[in-house]
C-alpha cells in the first residue's frame, strides 16, 4: 500500500460569517504558533455552492479535520458539501481524525436537525428542485454522522474560558502528532525490558518535578533506538516534544544555535527565529519553555557545552517535563548533575542471533530472484 503524503496537519471547516474573526481565527492562530501546519480557506476557494478542486485537494492532503459546527453552519450549502466530502474521504481511514467542535450549539440539535439546523435544512428544501433532493438527504446523513463523533462542546454560559477551550483542542491535536514523529527502522531486539526500565526511571506520572535521565553505553549498542522507543511510548503525556538527533555532529557543523532553533520550532512554533549565538538562545529557551511541559531528547552528546546551551538546568522547563540524554561518556552526565542514568549493554548471544536472522531475512527479500526484472 502506498504511503499517503500530507500537505497539512489540520483542515478547518467552519462557517466564516459565524467564527472566522473570533473562535476559528483564534484557534488557527494557536495551532500555527504551536507549529501545526493548518489549512484555513481564504474565501477565494469558495465559489458558489460546490467545493472547488483546490479545496478538495486540500482536504485530501490533510490529516486532522476540525469541524466547527456553529449556529449558521448548516445554512451554507457550501459547508454541508464540504462536510460531506470530508466524511466520505475519511471513512475507513484509521490514520485520519475528524474532530467536531459544537460551538454554542447543542449536539442533539445537530443530530436530530432541530433549532437553527432544522430551520436551515427546511430553507434548503424550499430552494431545491426535485432533482436535487438527494443532496438534502446526503446533508442530513452527514450532520447525523458528525454529531455522533466524539468531540468538544463549548457554551458561553459554561464554566470555561474560550482560550482554555481552544488550548484543550490544540493539546489533543499536538499529542496526536507526538505519536507520529519518530520511526524505528530496526526491530527492538532485546530492548523490551530496557524500555520498561527507562520509563520507570522517568516517572512520567509525576508533574511536580523536571526529570533528566542519561542513557549511556558503547557506540552502536542501541542507545538511540532505545531513546526513540521510549519517546514514542510516552510522547502523548506532554504538551510538546522534540528529538534532537546527532547533537555532536550537528553542533560541530551548524553550531549550537541551530539546535536551539530546532528546539524552539518543535516546541513553541518559532519558525522564523534567527539566533545570532547560543547565549541568546539560552535566554529565549528559558523564557519560552519555563511554563511548558515538554519531552526532550538529546541524542549523541559529547560535550558539556551542548548540555549547557540546550538544557542548562531543570528550572528552564515546566513541571512534569522530561529530558533524555544519550551519550558514550558517563562522566559527562555526572558533570551536568544528571543523577538518574541507565547503561545500555551489548546484546547477549540469543538476541544477537535473533537480530542477525532478521537482517539476513530482510536482505534475502531484497535480492529475491523472483522479484527481479527479466
XYZ file of C-alpha atoms in Angstrom:
374
model
C 0.000 0.000 0.000
C 1.347 3.436 -0.939
C 2.113 5.788 1.943
C -0.152 8.828 1.859
C 1.605 12.194 1.792
C 0.178 15.143 3.729
C 0.396 18.850 2.900
C -1.496 19.950 6.016
C -1.632 18.724 9.583
C -5.101 20.189 10.180
C -8.005 21.270 7.954
C -10.523 23.727 9.443
C -14.141 23.529 8.275
C -16.307 26.400 9.554
C -18.970 28.977 8.699
C -16.949 32.116 8.033
C -19.676 34.582 8.989
C -20.023 32.928 12.409
C -16.480 32.299 13.630
C -13.773 33.463 11.208
C -12.858 36.551 13.237
C -13.411 35.046 16.671
C -13.203 31.374 17.695
C -11.885 29.813 14.471
C -9.459 32.669 13.864
C -8.084 32.317 17.393
C -7.871 28.522 17.083
C -5.976 28.836 13.808
C -3.510 31.256 15.360
C -2.760 28.979 18.339
C -2.324 25.955 16.062
C 0.061 27.942 13.870
C 2.057 29.160 16.889
C 2.412 25.553 18.032
C 3.971 24.728 14.665
C 0.955 22.746 13.394
C 0.508 23.390 9.662
C -3.177 24.280 9.318
C -5.363 24.935 6.282
C -7.885 27.752 6.569
C -9.709 28.880 3.427
C -9.147 32.407 2.125
C -12.679 32.751 0.667
C -11.250 32.649 -2.848
C -11.594 28.862 -2.819
C -15.324 29.172 -2.184
C -17.090 29.605 -5.478
C -20.815 29.010 -5.365
C -22.187 26.026 -3.516
C -19.735 23.362 -4.674
C -16.242 22.865 -3.293
C -13.502 23.614 -5.805
C -10.834 21.187 -6.963
C -8.238 23.181 -4.990
C -10.252 22.838 -1.792
C -10.874 19.168 -2.479
C -7.129 18.651 -2.852
C -6.502 20.453 0.468
C -8.959 18.092 2.166
C -7.322 15.021 0.671
C -3.863 16.218 1.744
C -4.851 16.838 5.396
C -4.607 14.553 8.411
C -6.931 16.017 11.059
C -10.266 17.712 10.320
C -11.713 20.130 12.857
C -15.384 20.804 12.062
C -16.637 23.952 13.828
C -20.401 23.461 13.989
C -21.766 26.932 14.769
C -25.296 28.325 14.664
C -25.378 29.059 10.931
C -23.117 26.242 9.710
C -25.978 24.315 8.102
C -27.352 27.420 6.346
C -24.396 27.198 3.959
C -24.756 24.542 1.282
C -21.023 25.013 0.697
C -20.250 23.981 4.309
C -22.584 20.996 4.014
C -20.918 19.851 0.797
C -17.511 20.297 2.419
C -18.596 18.281 5.463
C -19.967 15.514 3.233
C -16.719 15.307 1.280
C -14.643 15.168 4.481
C -16.725 12.359 5.972
C -16.677 10.366 2.730
C -12.928 10.828 2.362
C -12.063 9.860 5.944
C -14.369 6.840 6.134
C -12.394 3.707 6.976
C -9.039 5.527 7.168
C -7.579 4.936 10.627
C -4.724 7.389 10.104
C -7.143 10.325 9.788
C -9.113 12.067 12.538
C -12.379 14.015 12.422
C -12.873 16.274 15.441
C -16.256 18.073 15.698
C -16.494 21.237 17.797
C -20.041 22.165 18.838
C -19.628 25.902 19.223
C -22.592 27.359 21.156
C -24.896 24.742 19.614
C -26.474 21.657 21.157
C -25.067 18.408 19.668
C -28.574 16.919 19.811
C -29.843 19.752 17.575
C -27.210 18.801 15.017
C -28.055 15.109 15.327
C -31.843 15.472 15.131
C -31.924 18.530 12.845
C -33.527 20.841 15.352
C -33.095 24.533 16.163
C -31.060 26.529 13.654
C -30.020 23.300 11.930
C -33.616 22.256 11.366
C -34.505 25.718 10.076
C -31.537 25.739 7.695
C -32.432 22.341 6.250
C -36.062 23.439 5.800
C -34.886 26.517 3.889
C -32.684 24.365 1.665
C -35.632 22.087 0.955
C -37.701 25.041 -0.288
C -34.952 26.110 -2.682
C -34.037 22.678 -4.045
C -35.919 21.248 -7.001
C -36.974 17.618 -7.146
C -33.799 16.525 -8.929
C -31.596 17.898 -6.121
C -33.493 16.440 -3.162
C -30.839 13.753 -2.951
C -28.422 16.463 -1.758
C -30.702 17.267 1.164
C -30.752 13.663 2.335
C -26.975 13.455 1.982
C -26.564 16.579 4.151
C -28.898 15.214 6.810
C -26.926 11.982 6.974
C -23.633 13.899 7.223
C -24.907 16.073 10.104
C -26.157 12.987 11.929
C -22.817 11.219 11.416
C -20.649 14.103 12.601
C -22.807 14.616 15.692
C -22.088 11.033 16.745
C -18.312 11.537 16.666
C -16.677 12.322 19.993
C -15.697 15.992 20.054
C -15.829 19.224 22.069
C -18.791 21.309 23.234
C -18.474 24.986 24.113
C -21.196 27.177 25.648
C -20.938 30.860 26.536
C -22.726 30.252 29.837
C -20.382 27.390 30.737
C -17.621 27.319 33.342
C -14.674 27.591 30.947
C -12.912 30.498 29.248
C -12.758 30.256 25.456
C -8.943 30.438 25.417
C -8.788 27.404 27.748
C -11.239 25.576 25.493
C -9.005 26.297 22.494
C -5.957 25.108 24.436
C -7.623 21.742 25.107
C -8.259 21.234 21.389
C -4.712 22.197 20.456
C -3.276 19.838 23.094
C -5.245 16.931 21.663
C -4.065 17.739 18.141
C -0.479 18.224 19.320
C -0.497 14.893 21.149
C -1.765 13.194 18.009
C 1.347 14.353 16.155
C 3.668 13.438 19.020
C 2.690 9.834 18.368
C 3.740 10.078 14.717
C 7.054 11.887 14.859
C 9.606 9.078 15.108
C 10.102 5.788 13.346
C 12.237 2.858 14.431
C 13.526 1.065 11.346
C 15.045 -1.920 13.135
C 13.158 -4.375 15.317
C 13.644 -3.720 19.018
C 15.604 -6.895 19.602
C 16.396 -7.263 23.284
C 15.031 -3.807 24.142
C 11.641 -4.762 25.578
C 12.919 -4.822 29.140
C 15.196 -1.742 28.819
C 12.276 0.361 27.507
C 10.231 -0.504 30.581
C 13.175 0.134 32.881
C 13.900 3.588 31.430
C 10.210 4.532 31.540
C 10.171 3.545 35.190
C 13.176 5.766 35.874
C 11.444 8.712 34.179
C 8.366 8.559 36.448
C 6.174 10.228 33.806
C 3.165 10.428 36.114
C 4.855 12.930 38.425
C 4.173 16.536 37.338
C 5.803 18.403 40.222
C 9.422 17.928 39.108
C 11.563 18.050 35.968
C 13.419 14.789 35.456
C 16.644 14.292 33.475
C 17.717 10.749 32.578
C 21.013 9.781 30.964
C 21.339 6.750 28.687
C 24.984 5.748 28.159
C 26.940 2.907 26.634
C 29.371 1.965 23.869
C 28.914 3.257 20.315
C 26.457 1.206 18.265
C 24.990 -0.565 21.290
C 21.464 0.784 20.706
C 21.202 3.962 22.811
C 19.382 5.949 20.112
C 16.998 3.106 19.293
C 16.136 2.779 22.987
C 15.568 6.544 23.297
C 13.288 6.543 20.234
C 11.237 3.650 21.626
C 10.801 5.391 24.983
C 9.984 8.689 23.264
C 7.246 7.128 21.121
C 5.670 5.394 24.096
C 5.341 8.477 26.329
C 5.106 11.481 23.964
C 1.353 11.849 24.348
C 1.805 12.789 28.025
C 3.405 16.123 27.117
C 2.353 19.498 25.707
C 5.238 19.492 23.251
C 8.159 17.285 22.302
C 11.432 17.408 20.406
C 14.022 14.793 19.428
C 17.404 16.383 18.711
C 19.305 13.693 16.831
C 23.080 13.629 16.250
C 23.817 16.517 18.612
C 27.575 16.001 18.347
C 27.634 16.139 14.541
C 25.064 18.918 14.171
C 26.681 21.223 16.722
C 30.061 20.818 15.015
C 28.698 21.561 11.540
C 25.973 24.152 12.208
C 26.540 25.412 15.734
C 24.618 25.153 18.984
C 22.219 27.936 17.965
C 20.951 25.700 15.145
C 19.964 23.018 17.661
C 18.333 25.675 19.837
C 16.322 26.889 16.829
C 15.090 23.351 16.144
C 14.012 23.002 19.772
C 12.049 26.272 19.699
C 10.480 25.391 16.352
C 9.287 21.983 17.551
C 8.004 23.064 20.965
C 6.584 26.580 20.531
C 6.328 27.007 16.763
C 9.102 29.612 16.471
C 9.591 29.002 12.739
C 11.330 32.238 11.749
C 13.597 32.723 14.721
C 17.149 33.822 13.871
C 19.651 33.313 16.674
C 22.963 35.138 16.381
C 24.644 32.985 19.041
C 23.889 30.218 21.540
C 23.878 32.588 24.534
C 20.926 34.430 23.023
C 19.245 31.062 22.514
C 19.554 30.213 26.213
C 17.606 33.331 27.188
C 14.790 32.561 24.731
C 14.538 28.875 25.682
C 14.250 29.744 29.380
C 11.574 32.357 28.678
C 9.509 30.283 26.248
C 9.620 26.866 27.939
C 9.575 27.615 31.678
C 5.798 27.056 31.853
C 5.540 24.255 29.279
C 5.548 20.522 29.971
C 7.942 19.173 27.362
C 9.632 15.930 26.381
C 13.135 16.500 25.012
C 15.700 14.009 23.732
C 19.352 14.973 23.167
C 20.940 12.181 21.157
C 24.701 11.543 20.960
C 26.015 14.304 23.218
C 29.791 14.503 23.613
C 30.490 17.906 25.217
C 29.136 19.625 28.314
C 28.603 22.909 26.467
C 25.918 21.165 24.394
C 24.010 20.397 27.589
C 24.606 23.875 28.976
C 23.221 25.514 25.823
C 20.071 23.391 25.465
C 19.077 22.021 28.887
C 21.107 24.167 31.268
C 19.089 23.357 34.386
C 15.707 21.801 35.251
C 14.105 25.165 36.004
C 14.304 26.049 32.304
C 11.247 23.823 31.750
C 7.747 23.497 33.155
C 6.782 21.000 35.827
C 6.456 17.434 34.585
C 8.992 17.906 31.776
C 11.327 15.030 30.957
C 14.757 15.081 29.303
C 16.655 12.068 27.949
C 20.359 12.369 27.090
C 22.187 9.659 25.145
C 25.984 9.645 25.272
C 29.016 7.382 25.231
C 30.518 9.383 28.117
C 29.029 8.546 31.514
C 31.304 11.154 33.140
C 29.630 13.884 31.055
C 26.296 13.098 32.728
C 27.858 13.469 36.161
C 29.352 16.848 35.197
C 25.862 18.087 34.333
C 24.437 16.728 37.592
C 22.302 14.086 35.843
C 21.789 11.663 38.701
C 19.475 9.141 37.049
C 21.302 7.048 34.460
C 20.835 3.816 32.530
C 23.619 1.794 30.907
C 22.795 0.024 27.640
C 24.696 -3.227 27.425
C 25.645 -5.257 24.380
C 23.181 -7.871 23.132
C 23.552 -11.321 24.607
C 24.179 -14.257 22.275
C 20.490 -15.114 21.912
C 19.430 -11.582 20.977
C 22.448 -11.094 18.704
C 21.475 -14.211 16.726
C 17.885 -13.015 16.572
C 18.940 -9.651 15.136
C 21.308 -11.341 12.673
C 18.480 -13.606 11.491
C 16.170 -10.639 10.949
C 18.816 -8.768 8.973
C 19.511 -11.835 6.859
C 15.801 -12.285 6.169
C 15.456 -8.635 5.111
C 18.461 -8.980 2.799
C 17.047 -12.176 1.341
C 13.785 -10.389 0.494
C 15.688 -7.576 -1.204
C 17.564 -9.966 -3.523
C 14.714 -12.435 -4.089
C 15.293 -13.601 -7.696
C 11.549 -13.968 -8.228
C 11.196 -10.209 -7.858
C 13.997 -9.376 -10.280
C 13.053 -7.958 -13.649
C 13.684 -10.299 -16.558
